[in-house]
Short mmCIF file of C-alpha atoms in Angstrom, two decimals:
data_model
loop_
_atom_site.label_atom_id
_atom_site.label_comp_id
_atom_site.label_asym_id
_atom_site.label_seq_id
_atom_site.Cartn_x
_atom_site.Cartn_y
_atom_site.Cartn_z
CA MET A 1 -86.75 18.36 -8.27
CA SER A 2 -83.99 18.78 -10.78
CA ALA A 3 -84.06 22.56 -10.30
CA SER A 4 -83.55 22.29 -6.51
CA VAL A 5 -80.60 19.96 -6.99
CA PHE A 6 -78.96 22.42 -9.36
CA VAL A 7 -79.31 25.25 -6.85
CA VAL A 8 -77.70 23.21 -4.01
CA VAL A 9 -74.72 22.13 -6.11
CA PHE A 10 -74.11 25.66 -7.33
CA GLY A 11 -74.36 27.02 -3.84
CA LEU A 12 -71.82 24.54 -2.46
CA GLY A 13 -69.42 25.23 -5.27
CA PHE A 14 -69.66 28.93 -4.72
CA CYS A 15 -69.17 28.54 -1.00
CA THR A 16 -66.09 26.33 -1.40
CA ASN A 17 -64.34 28.67 -3.83
CA TYR A 18 -65.16 31.60 -1.65
CA THR A 19 -63.85 30.11 1.59
CA GLN A 20 -60.72 28.69 -0.04
CA ALA A 21 -59.79 32.04 -1.41
CA PHE A 22 -60.72 33.62 1.92
CA LEU A 23 -58.48 31.29 3.97
CA GLY A 24 -55.58 31.35 1.51
CA VAL A 25 -52.45 29.20 1.35
CA PRO A 26 -50.27 29.45 4.47
CA ARG A 27 -46.57 30.27 4.28
CA LEU A 28 -44.02 28.46 6.45
CA TYR A 29 -40.79 30.17 7.51
CA GLY A 30 -37.87 28.74 9.45
CA PRO A 31 -34.28 27.55 9.27
CA SER A 32 -33.32 25.13 6.54
CA GLU A 33 -30.59 23.63 8.72
CA ALA A 34 -30.46 23.05 12.47
CA LEU A 35 -28.30 21.38 15.10
CA SER A 36 -29.74 18.48 17.02
CA ASN A 37 -30.82 19.31 20.62
CA THR A 38 -31.06 23.03 19.87
CA ILE A 39 -34.27 25.11 20.01
CA GLU A 40 -35.54 26.57 16.74
CA ASN A 41 -38.59 28.70 15.89
CA PHE A 42 -40.78 28.23 12.83
CA ARG A 43 -43.45 30.71 11.78
CA CYS A 44 -46.62 30.05 9.79
CA GLU A 45 -48.65 32.89 8.28
CA VAL A 46 -52.04 32.85 6.58
CA PRO A 47 -52.17 35.70 4.01
CA HIS A 48 -55.93 36.21 4.21
CA PRO A 49 -57.17 35.04 7.60
CA PRO A 50 -60.97 34.97 8.08
CA LYS A 51 -62.40 37.64 10.30
CA ASN A 52 -63.78 36.68 13.65
CA GLU A 53 -62.51 33.13 13.20
CA SER A 54 -59.74 31.29 15.01
CA VAL A 55 -57.34 29.33 12.79
CA LEU A 56 -55.54 26.22 14.00
CA LEU A 57 -52.01 26.04 12.55
CA THR A 58 -50.31 22.64 12.68
CA LEU A 59 -46.69 21.81 11.87
CA LEU A 60 -46.42 18.47 10.09
CA LYS A 61 -43.59 16.32 8.80
CA ARG A 62 -44.43 14.66 5.51
CA GLY A 63 -43.12 11.27 4.43
CA ASN A 64 -44.47 7.77 4.13
CA ASP A 65 -46.50 8.70 7.17
CA THR A 66 -47.55 12.21 8.18
CA ILE A 67 -46.24 13.06 11.65
CA TRP A 68 -47.77 15.74 13.88
CA LEU A 69 -45.06 17.88 15.44
CA THR A 70 -46.77 20.82 17.18
CA GLU A 71 -49.58 23.35 16.72
CA SER A 72 -50.55 26.95 17.38
CA THR A 73 -53.81 28.88 17.30
CA SER A 74 -54.16 32.23 15.50
CA LEU A 75 -57.07 34.20 16.99
CA ALA A 76 -56.80 37.47 15.09
CA GLY A 77 -54.71 36.73 12.02
CA GLU A 78 -51.36 36.78 13.87
CA PRO A 79 -48.67 34.30 12.68
CA GLY A 80 -48.41 30.96 14.40
CA ILE A 81 -45.09 30.31 16.17
CA PHE A 82 -43.80 26.74 16.50
CA ILE A 83 -41.02 26.11 19.00
CA LEU A 84 -39.14 22.85 18.41
CA ILE A 85 -36.40 21.10 20.34
CA ILE A 86 -34.65 19.71 17.26
CA LYS A 87 -34.34 15.95 16.96
CA PRO A 88 -32.77 13.88 14.17
CA SER A 89 -36.26 12.63 13.29
CA HIS A 90 -37.28 16.19 12.36
CA GLU A 91 -35.14 16.08 9.21
CA GLY A 92 -37.32 16.06 6.12
CA ASN A 93 -40.16 17.98 4.47
CA LEU A 94 -42.15 20.16 6.86
CA GLN A 95 -45.58 21.66 6.10
CA CYS A 96 -47.95 23.99 7.85
CA GLU A 97 -51.63 23.09 7.82
CA ALA A 98 -54.20 25.88 8.31
CA ARG A 99 -57.68 24.90 9.47
CA VAL A 100 -60.56 27.18 10.50
CA GLN A 101 -61.75 25.94 13.85
CA ASN A 102 -65.43 25.08 14.28
CA ARG A 103 -66.04 25.40 10.50
CA SER A 104 -66.06 21.94 9.02
CA ASN A 105 -67.38 23.24 5.73
CA ILE A 106 -64.08 25.05 5.06
CA ASN A 107 -61.33 22.77 3.75
CA PRO A 108 -57.86 23.08 5.34
CA THR A 109 -54.97 24.42 3.27
CA PHE A 110 -51.26 23.52 3.28
CA SER A 111 -48.07 25.46 2.79
CA LYS A 112 -45.37 24.49 0.36
CA SER A 113 -42.90 21.93 1.72
CA HIS A 114 -39.95 23.33 3.67
CA TYR A 115 -36.98 20.97 3.90
CA LEU A 116 -35.13 20.90 7.22
CA LYS A 117 -31.66 19.39 7.44
CA VAL A 118 -30.71 18.28 10.96
CA ILE A 119 -27.03 18.02 11.90
CA VAL A 120 -26.08 15.55 14.63
CA PRO A 121 -22.43 16.26 15.59
CA VAL A 122 -20.27 13.30 14.74
CA LYS A 123 -18.44 11.38 17.48
CA GLY A 124 -17.03 7.97 18.31
CA ALA A 125 -15.43 6.97 15.00
CA VAL A 126 -14.05 3.42 14.95
CA ILE A 127 -12.85 1.09 12.19
CA GLU A 128 -14.43 -2.30 11.67
CA VAL A 129 -12.42 -4.80 9.61
CA LEU A 130 -15.09 -6.38 7.43
CA SER A 131 -12.51 -8.65 5.76
CA HIS A 132 -11.90 -10.02 9.30
CA GLN A 133 -8.15 -10.61 9.15
CA LYS A 134 -5.60 -7.97 10.14
CA GLU A 135 -2.64 -10.02 8.92
CA PHE A 136 -2.76 -11.84 5.60
CA MET A 137 -0.99 -12.58 2.34
CA GLU A 138 -0.82 -10.08 -0.54
CA ASP A 139 -3.39 -10.23 -3.38
CA GLN A 140 -6.19 -10.77 -0.84
CA PRO A 141 -8.87 -8.07 -0.35
CA LEU A 142 -9.00 -5.54 2.47
CA VAL A 143 -12.39 -4.07 3.43
CA LEU A 144 -12.66 -1.48 6.21
CA LEU A 145 -15.79 0.29 7.48
CA CYS A 146 -15.73 3.60 9.36
CA LYS A 147 -18.50 3.49 11.98
CA VAL A 148 -19.60 6.41 14.15
CA GLU A 149 -21.35 6.36 17.51
CA ALA A 150 -23.39 9.41 16.49
CA GLY A 151 -23.63 11.77 13.55
CA ASN A 152 -25.36 12.24 10.22
CA ASN A 153 -24.59 13.97 6.94
CA VAL A 154 -21.05 12.74 7.49
CA SER A 155 -18.11 12.82 5.08
CA TYR A 156 -15.14 10.49 5.48
CA LYS A 157 -11.40 10.46 4.89
CA TRP A 158 -9.03 7.50 5.11
CA LEU A 159 -5.41 7.70 6.17
CA LEU A 160 -2.57 5.19 5.97
CA ASN A 161 0.37 6.00 8.24
CA ASN A 162 -1.13 9.52 8.63
CA GLN A 163 -1.15 10.09 4.85
CA LEU A 164 -4.40 10.56 2.91
CA ILE A 165 -5.29 7.55 0.80
CA LEU A 166 -5.85 8.54 -2.81
CA GLN A 167 -8.12 6.70 -5.23
CA LYS A 168 -7.71 7.66 -8.89
CA ASN A 169 -5.98 10.92 -7.89
CA GLU A 170 -8.81 11.85 -5.52
CA THR A 171 -9.11 11.52 -1.76
CA TYR A 172 -10.87 8.30 -0.84
CA SER A 173 -14.01 9.67 0.86
CA SER A 174 -16.37 6.72 1.18
CA GLN A 175 -17.43 5.26 4.51
CA LEU A 176 -16.17 1.96 3.12
CA LEU A 177 -12.54 1.43 2.10
CA VAL A 178 -12.08 -1.46 -0.33
CA ILE A 179 -8.71 -2.62 -1.69
CA ARG A 180 -9.45 -5.62 -3.88
CA ARG A 181 -5.87 -6.84 -4.39
CA THR A 182 -3.51 -5.78 -1.65
CA THR A 183 0.26 -5.48 -1.88
CA VAL A 184 2.94 -5.20 0.76
CA ALA A 185 2.73 -1.41 0.32
CA ASP A 186 -0.81 -1.52 1.80
CA SER A 187 0.60 -2.51 5.20
CA GLY A 188 0.47 0.06 7.99
CA ARG A 189 -1.75 1.91 10.45
CA TYR A 190 -5.17 2.85 9.10
CA LYS A 191 -7.34 5.64 10.49
CA CYS A 192 -10.64 7.09 9.38
CA GLU A 193 -11.73 10.67 9.91
CA ALA A 194 -15.46 11.43 10.08
CA THR A 195 -16.61 15.05 9.68
CA ASN A 196 -19.84 16.99 9.47
CA ARG A 197 -20.53 20.71 9.49
CA PHE A 198 -23.39 23.02 10.46
CA ASN A 199 -24.29 25.83 8.06
CA ASP A 200 -21.04 25.19 6.19
CA SER A 201 -19.21 27.01 8.96
CA GLU A 202 -15.68 26.31 10.13
CA ALA A 203 -16.75 27.29 13.63
CA TYR A 204 -19.32 24.48 13.62
CA THR A 205 -17.24 21.72 12.10
CA PHE A 206 -17.27 18.44 14.01
CA THR A 207 -14.57 15.80 13.50
CA SER A 208 -13.97 12.39 15.02
CA ARG A 209 -10.81 10.37 14.34
CA SER A 210 -10.73 6.65 14.90
CA PRO A 211 -8.01 4.83 16.82
CA PRO A 212 -5.46 3.27 14.42
CA VAL A 213 -5.86 -0.27 13.15
CA LEU A 214 -2.65 -2.09 12.19
CA ILE A 215 -2.92 -4.07 8.95
CA THR A 216 -0.05 -6.31 7.86
CA VAL A 217 0.06 -7.54 4.27
CA LYS A 218 2.76 -10.16 3.91
CA GLY A 219 4.64 -10.73 0.69
CA ALA A 220 5.53 -14.27 -0.31
CA VAL A 221 9.17 -15.13 0.29
CA SER A 222 11.12 -15.93 -2.87
CA PRO A 223 13.30 -19.06 -3.19
CA PRO A 224 16.60 -18.19 -1.49
CA LYS A 225 19.86 -18.19 -3.36
CA ILE A 226 22.62 -20.17 -1.68
CA SER A 227 26.36 -19.54 -1.94
CA TYR A 228 29.39 -19.94 0.23
CA THR A 229 32.88 -18.64 0.83
CA VAL A 230 35.74 -20.11 2.83
CA VAL A 231 37.23 -18.13 5.73
CA LYS A 232 40.51 -18.92 7.45
CA GLU A 233 39.98 -18.80 11.20
CA ASP A 234 43.61 -19.56 12.14
CA SER A 235 46.57 -21.46 10.71
CA ASN A 236 44.79 -24.84 10.86
CA ASN A 237 41.04 -24.09 10.92
CA TYR A 238 38.74 -23.07 8.08
CA THR A 239 35.04 -22.26 7.98
CA ALA A 240 32.54 -22.28 5.13
CA VAL A 241 30.26 -19.24 5.43
CA VAL A 242 27.01 -20.34 3.78
CA ILE A 243 24.85 -17.38 2.67
CA CYS A 244 21.09 -17.85 2.17
CA GLN A 245 19.31 -14.82 0.70
CA SER A 246 15.81 -14.11 -0.67
CA THR A 247 15.08 -11.06 -2.82
CA THR A 248 11.43 -10.66 -1.74
CA GLY A 249 9.30 -11.59 1.23
CA THR A 250 7.96 -9.88 4.34
CA PRO A 251 10.14 -10.36 7.45
CA PRO A 252 10.51 -11.96 9.87
CA ILE A 253 11.86 -14.87 7.83
CA THR A 254 13.18 -18.12 9.27
CA PHE A 255 16.08 -19.50 7.23
CA SER A 256 17.07 -23.13 7.74
CA LEU A 257 20.15 -24.97 6.52
CA TYR A 258 20.01 -28.62 5.44
CA LYS A 259 22.69 -31.10 4.53
CA GLN A 260 20.78 -33.18 2.01
CA THR A 261 17.67 -34.03 4.11
CA GLU A 262 19.33 -33.53 7.49
CA PHE A 263 18.37 -30.33 9.36
CA LEU A 264 21.44 -28.52 10.65
CA THR A 265 20.36 -25.15 12.04
CA SER A 266 17.93 -22.23 11.57
CA LEU A 267 17.78 -18.51 12.28
CA LYS A 268 14.81 -16.11 12.42
CA THR A 269 15.67 -12.66 11.12
CA TYR A 270 14.08 -9.37 10.10
CA HIS A 271 16.43 -9.26 7.12
CA ARG A 272 16.14 -11.20 3.86
CA GLY A 273 19.43 -13.01 4.26
CA VAL A 274 21.52 -14.88 6.83
CA ALA A 275 24.96 -16.45 7.03
CA PHE A 276 25.64 -19.86 8.58
CA LYS A 277 29.10 -21.08 9.56
CA VAL A 278 30.06 -24.68 8.81
CA PRO A 279 33.53 -26.05 9.79
CA VAL A 280 35.48 -27.57 6.88
CA LEU A 281 38.55 -29.75 6.54
CA THR A 282 41.19 -29.39 3.85
CA ASP A 283 40.82 -31.62 0.78
CA GLN A 284 37.50 -32.99 2.01
CA PHE A 285 34.05 -33.07 0.40
CA LEU A 286 31.67 -31.72 3.00
CA GLY A 287 28.34 -32.63 1.37
CA ILE A 288 25.35 -31.23 -0.51
CA PHE A 289 23.50 -28.34 1.12
CA HIS A 290 20.38 -26.27 0.56
CA CYS A 291 18.42 -23.50 2.31
CA GLN A 292 14.77 -23.18 3.27
CA ALA A 293 12.97 -19.85 3.79
CA ASP A 294 9.68 -19.55 5.73
CA ASN A 295 7.87 -16.32 6.68
CA GLY A 296 4.54 -17.82 7.67
CA VAL A 297 3.04 -17.05 4.27
CA ASN A 298 4.87 -19.69 2.24
CA VAL A 299 7.92 -21.95 2.35
CA THR A 300 10.56 -21.99 -0.41
CA HIS A 301 13.81 -23.83 -1.04
CA SER A 302 17.09 -22.96 -2.71
CA GLN A 303 18.95 -25.02 -5.24
CA GLN A 304 21.52 -27.50 -3.94
CA ILE A 305 25.26 -26.81 -3.81
CA SER A 306 28.17 -29.03 -2.91
CA ILE A 307 30.72 -27.72 -0.43
CA HIS A 308 34.32 -28.81 -0.60
CA PHE A 309 37.63 -27.11 0.15
CA VAL A 310 40.82 -27.75 -1.80
CA PRO A 311 43.77 -25.32 -1.39
CA VAL A 312 45.49 -24.13 -4.55
CA GLY A 313 48.46 -26.20 -5.58
CA GLY A 314 50.40 -27.68 -8.45
CA HIS A 315 51.41 -26.09 -11.72
CA VAL A 316 49.98 -22.80 -13.03
CA SER A 317 49.73 -22.99 -16.81
CA LEU A 318 49.63 -20.04 -19.18
CA HIS A 319 48.53 -20.49 -22.79
CA TYR A 320 46.99 -18.27 -25.44
CA ASP A 321 45.10 -17.87 -28.70
CA TYR A 322 44.65 -14.87 -31.01
CA ASP A 323 42.58 -13.16 -33.70
CA VAL A 324 44.00 -12.12 -37.08
CA GLY A 325 43.02 -9.34 -39.40
CA GLU A 326 44.17 -8.27 -42.89
CA ASN A 327 47.42 -9.72 -44.15
CA PHE A 328 47.20 -12.25 -41.31
CA ALA A 329 48.35 -9.64 -38.79
CA ILE A 330 47.51 -10.44 -35.15
CA VAL A 331 44.97 -7.86 -33.85
CA GLY A 332 43.81 -9.46 -30.58
CA LEU A 333 45.21 -11.88 -28.04
CA ARG A 334 43.80 -13.95 -25.17
CA LEU A 335 45.95 -15.31 -22.34
CA TYR A 336 44.55 -18.16 -20.23
CA CYS A 337 45.72 -18.83 -16.66
CA LYS A 338 44.76 -22.10 -14.93
CA VAL A 339 45.93 -23.75 -11.72
CA ALA A 340 46.20 -27.51 -11.33
CA ARG A 341 43.98 -27.68 -8.25
CA GLY A 342 42.10 -25.39 -5.89
CA SER A 343 38.39 -24.94 -5.09
CA HIS A 344 38.56 -21.19 -4.38
CA PRO A 345 41.41 -19.67 -6.40
CA ARG A 346 42.04 -15.96 -6.84
CA TYR A 347 43.74 -14.98 -10.09
CA GLN A 348 45.89 -11.86 -10.50
CA TRP A 349 47.46 -10.62 -13.74
CA PHE A 350 50.71 -8.62 -14.01
CA HIS A 351 52.10 -6.54 -16.89
CA ASN A 352 55.77 -5.71 -16.44
CA ASN A 353 55.32 -6.74 -12.79
CA THR A 354 52.49 -4.21 -12.32
CA LEU A 355 49.15 -5.58 -11.06
CA LEU A 356 46.36 -5.10 -13.60
CA LYS A 357 42.90 -3.95 -12.61
CA ASP A 358 39.74 -5.53 -14.06
CA ARG A 359 39.81 -3.26 -17.13
CA GLY A 360 42.32 -0.95 -18.79
CA SER A 361 42.89 0.99 -22.02
CA PHE A 362 44.00 -2.06 -24.00
CA TYR A 363 42.69 -5.03 -21.96
CA TYR A 364 40.01 -6.50 -19.71
CA ILE A 365 40.04 -9.51 -17.37
CA PHE A 366 37.37 -12.18 -17.57
CA ASN A 367 37.38 -14.54 -14.58
CA GLN A 368 35.84 -17.99 -14.89
CA ALA A 369 36.66 -19.11 -11.35
CA PRO A 370 37.52 -21.65 -10.26
CA GLU A 371 38.49 -23.07 -13.66
CA GLN A 372 40.55 -20.23 -15.13
CA SER A 373 41.04 -16.52 -15.75
CA ILE A 374 41.32 -14.89 -19.19
CA LEU A 375 43.23 -11.73 -20.08
CA VAL A 376 41.83 -10.25 -23.31
CA MET A 377 44.08 -7.69 -25.09
CA SER A 378 44.45 -5.63 -28.20
CA VAL A 379 47.88 -5.75 -29.85
CA GLY A 380 50.09 -2.66 -30.09
CA LYS A 381 52.73 -0.58 -28.35
CA SER A 382 50.72 -0.29 -25.10
CA SER A 383 50.28 -4.03 -24.74
CA ALA A 384 53.90 -4.94 -25.39
CA GLY A 385 55.78 -6.29 -22.38
CA THR A 386 56.13 -9.18 -19.95
CA TYR A 387 53.05 -11.00 -18.55
CA HIS A 388 52.45 -13.52 -15.79
CA CYS A 389 49.60 -14.54 -13.50
CA LEU A 390 49.61 -15.30 -9.78
CA VAL A 391 47.18 -17.74 -8.12
CA SER A 392 46.34 -17.88 -4.40
CA ASP A 393 43.42 -19.00 -2.25
CA SER A 394 40.71 -16.34 -2.18
CA PHE A 395 40.59 -16.52 1.63
CA ASP A 396 44.36 -16.71 2.23
CA ASN A 397 47.16 -15.05 0.22
CA THR A 398 49.99 -16.54 2.24
CA THR A 399 50.44 -19.20 -0.44
CA ALA A 400 50.69 -17.92 -4.02
CA ILE A 401 51.81 -19.79 -7.15
CA SER A 402 53.10 -17.90 -10.17
CA SER A 403 53.00 -18.89 -13.82
CA LYS A 404 56.03 -18.54 -16.04
CA LYS A 405 56.53 -15.14 -17.61
CA LYS A 406 55.84 -14.53 -21.29
CA TYR A 407 56.90 -11.58 -23.41
CA LEU A 408 54.56 -10.03 -25.96
CA ASP A 409 55.93 -7.73 -28.68
CA LYS A 410 53.96 -4.97 -30.39
CA GLU A 411 53.16 -7.19 -33.38
CA GLY A 412 51.46 -9.77 -31.12
CA THR A 413 54.20 -12.42 -31.06
CA LEU A 414 54.47 -14.15 -27.66
CA TYR A 415 57.82 -15.44 -26.37
CA SER A 416 58.48 -17.68 -23.38
#
């Protein structure tokens, strides 16, 4: 009994090795890359086909599940030809199975895997705003997704105002664009460009560009600075021009003017500053004013200022002090000019009846309006001469009041 068992096992083993070697391992040939909806041929050959036997050749796609694609029968050792209308689902590892028909005692054999890449031309690119808002305040995130209606093996580019967006000195090429902390500079029209290519050929490059999406990142408006000047409209009427100006903030900005808590007027502008006109009366305190700035992101307020208009008048005084050096010699001199009254005085200095500019070779003028103006000088031959100052309203030079003249010698002694 044991002898007969040994003979059967040996015989089967011999038969299996013989038939496996006889059938051989098939070889699968075909393109490694194909366009979707095109027709491609694959060929499967069995190196040592059995004589007088038909061989069934089957094209399979391997994966989590094995998928039958097509088959061909070789009757006399000729290669099997598989004709496929390429679909996206064909991408993956393909194998050819060779099986001797009507011989169940011969095990089938399989070719090596052949990877097929399927290119679906890209089309229908659109941008989806995953962060939902298209208009928001800076420092908030922006997340954009480039979606395509069709296409695989796609690469992406992002553009802002038709310029490539760079990330760490490289083109941002992800399907997802993420800006974690936006700034005002991130505002503009965004586009994505989706591209794929068949056989790495320029002739078979497919590109789809999305319609633009406008993103507005608003910067917070800074507290406005408030100031005013007086303008003479005619001989009897004056106006205070109140200027409200912010240094930062995304327009449009609505500036409002308040007198204490009372709202006076407002103006919406695409600039960061406005000017309001307020009528004033001579020698009258107009009140305390402040500005408000609002651009829809935040609301800020200026400091308060008091507005009053007093024309220059009264006596213009001129006094001085000096610095001494070695041997008590005067080396520097300061002349002070001050008018008795006036809310908006303009001071002018004269040397030998010649108007001095803000700075010269031996002097400079330091204005502390409206209180006074200071003429700072070095002592010497150049500075010697007669000095006086003239005071007028900054908005009207028809009335000017002069100080008395003083003479300065080259040693720094001042004479009335």
